Structures are given as C-alpha cells and as structure tokens.
Short mmCIF file of C-alpha atoms in Angstrom, two decimals:
data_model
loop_
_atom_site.label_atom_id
_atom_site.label_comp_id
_atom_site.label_asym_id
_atom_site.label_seq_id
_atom_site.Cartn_x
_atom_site.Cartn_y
_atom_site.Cartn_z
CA UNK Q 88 24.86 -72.93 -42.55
CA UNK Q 89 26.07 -70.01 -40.93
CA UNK Q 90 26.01 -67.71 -43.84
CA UNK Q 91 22.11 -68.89 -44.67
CA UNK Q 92 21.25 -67.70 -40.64
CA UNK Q 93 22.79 -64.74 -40.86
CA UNK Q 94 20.66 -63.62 -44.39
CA UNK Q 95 17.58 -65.28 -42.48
CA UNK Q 96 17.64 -63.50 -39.63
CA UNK Q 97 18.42 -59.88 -41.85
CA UNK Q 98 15.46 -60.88 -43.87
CA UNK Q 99 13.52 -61.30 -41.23
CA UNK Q 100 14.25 -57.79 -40.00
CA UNK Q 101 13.98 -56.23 -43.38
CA UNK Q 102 10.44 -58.20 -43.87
CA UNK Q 103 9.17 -56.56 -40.20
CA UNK Q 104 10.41 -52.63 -41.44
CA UNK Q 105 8.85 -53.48 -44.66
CA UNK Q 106 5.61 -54.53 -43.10
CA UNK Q 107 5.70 -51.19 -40.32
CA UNK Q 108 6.14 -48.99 -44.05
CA UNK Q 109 2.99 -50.81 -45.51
CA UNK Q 110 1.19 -49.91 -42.57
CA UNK Q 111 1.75 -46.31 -42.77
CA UNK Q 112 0.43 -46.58 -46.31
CA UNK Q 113 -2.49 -48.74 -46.12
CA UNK Q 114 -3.23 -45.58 -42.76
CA UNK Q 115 -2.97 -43.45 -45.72
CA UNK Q 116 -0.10 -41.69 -42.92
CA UNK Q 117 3.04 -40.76 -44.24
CA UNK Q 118 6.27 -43.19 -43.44
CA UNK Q 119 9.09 -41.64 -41.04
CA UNK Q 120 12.38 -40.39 -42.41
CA UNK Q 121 14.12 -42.99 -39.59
CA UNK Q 122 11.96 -45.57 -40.89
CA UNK Q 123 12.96 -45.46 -44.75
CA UNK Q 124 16.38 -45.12 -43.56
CA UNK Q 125 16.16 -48.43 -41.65
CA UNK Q 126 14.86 -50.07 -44.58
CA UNK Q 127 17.75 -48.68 -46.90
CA UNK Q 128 20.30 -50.18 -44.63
CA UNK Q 129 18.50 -53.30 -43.92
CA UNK Q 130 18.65 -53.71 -47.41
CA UNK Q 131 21.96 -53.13 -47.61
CA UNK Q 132 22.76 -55.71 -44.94
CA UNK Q 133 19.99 -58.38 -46.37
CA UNK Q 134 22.26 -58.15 -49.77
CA UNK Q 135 25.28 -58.40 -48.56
CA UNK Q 136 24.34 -61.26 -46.52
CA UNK Q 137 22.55 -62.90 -49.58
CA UNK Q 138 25.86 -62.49 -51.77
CA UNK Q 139 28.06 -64.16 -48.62
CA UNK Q 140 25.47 -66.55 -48.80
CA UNK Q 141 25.76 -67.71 -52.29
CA UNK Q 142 29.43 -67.35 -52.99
CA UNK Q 143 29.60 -70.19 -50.10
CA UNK Q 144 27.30 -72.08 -51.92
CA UNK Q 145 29.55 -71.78 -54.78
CA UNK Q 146 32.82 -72.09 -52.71
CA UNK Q 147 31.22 -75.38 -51.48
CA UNK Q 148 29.97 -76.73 -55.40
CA UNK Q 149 34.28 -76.17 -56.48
CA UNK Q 150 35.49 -78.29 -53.58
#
C-alpha cells in the first residue's frame, strides 16, 4: 500500500507541473526552463515509483 501512495502522491505532483505547462501554452506564453526541468524529474520520480509499485504487485502474486 505504501508503494501505490508514494506513485500517487508523485503523480499528483507531476499532474499539477503538467497542468502549470498547459497553461503557458493555452497563454500562447512560453514555459520556463525551471518548469520543464521539474517536469523531467517528476517524471523521473513518477516512473520509478510506478516500477516499485508493480514489482510489489508482482512480489506479492509469487508468495
């Protein structure tokens, strides 16, 4: 349960910075350098969270 919290919450984040970038865009304004760099290593996080995730899922299913 743990694992699923942890890629929740970094989706979350990664879903807000992703949201702040389409606003930029849709204000025809262009996005900050800090701001696609966020994303990038949100990203990052959000997958390595999602890959903890499901190899504890499998861990779990071989038990």
């Amino acid at each position: 349960m743990r694992k699923l919290e942890e890629r929740n919450q970094t989706e979350q984040k990664l879903d807000n910075l992703k949201s702040s970038r389409k606003r930029y865009w849709e204000d025809n304004e262009p996005v900050p350098d800090e701001l696609k760099e966020l994303i990038k290593t949100k990203q990052d996080e959000y997958d390595k969270a999602h890959t903890g995730y499901e190899r504890s899922k499998l861990d779990i299913q071989n038990l």
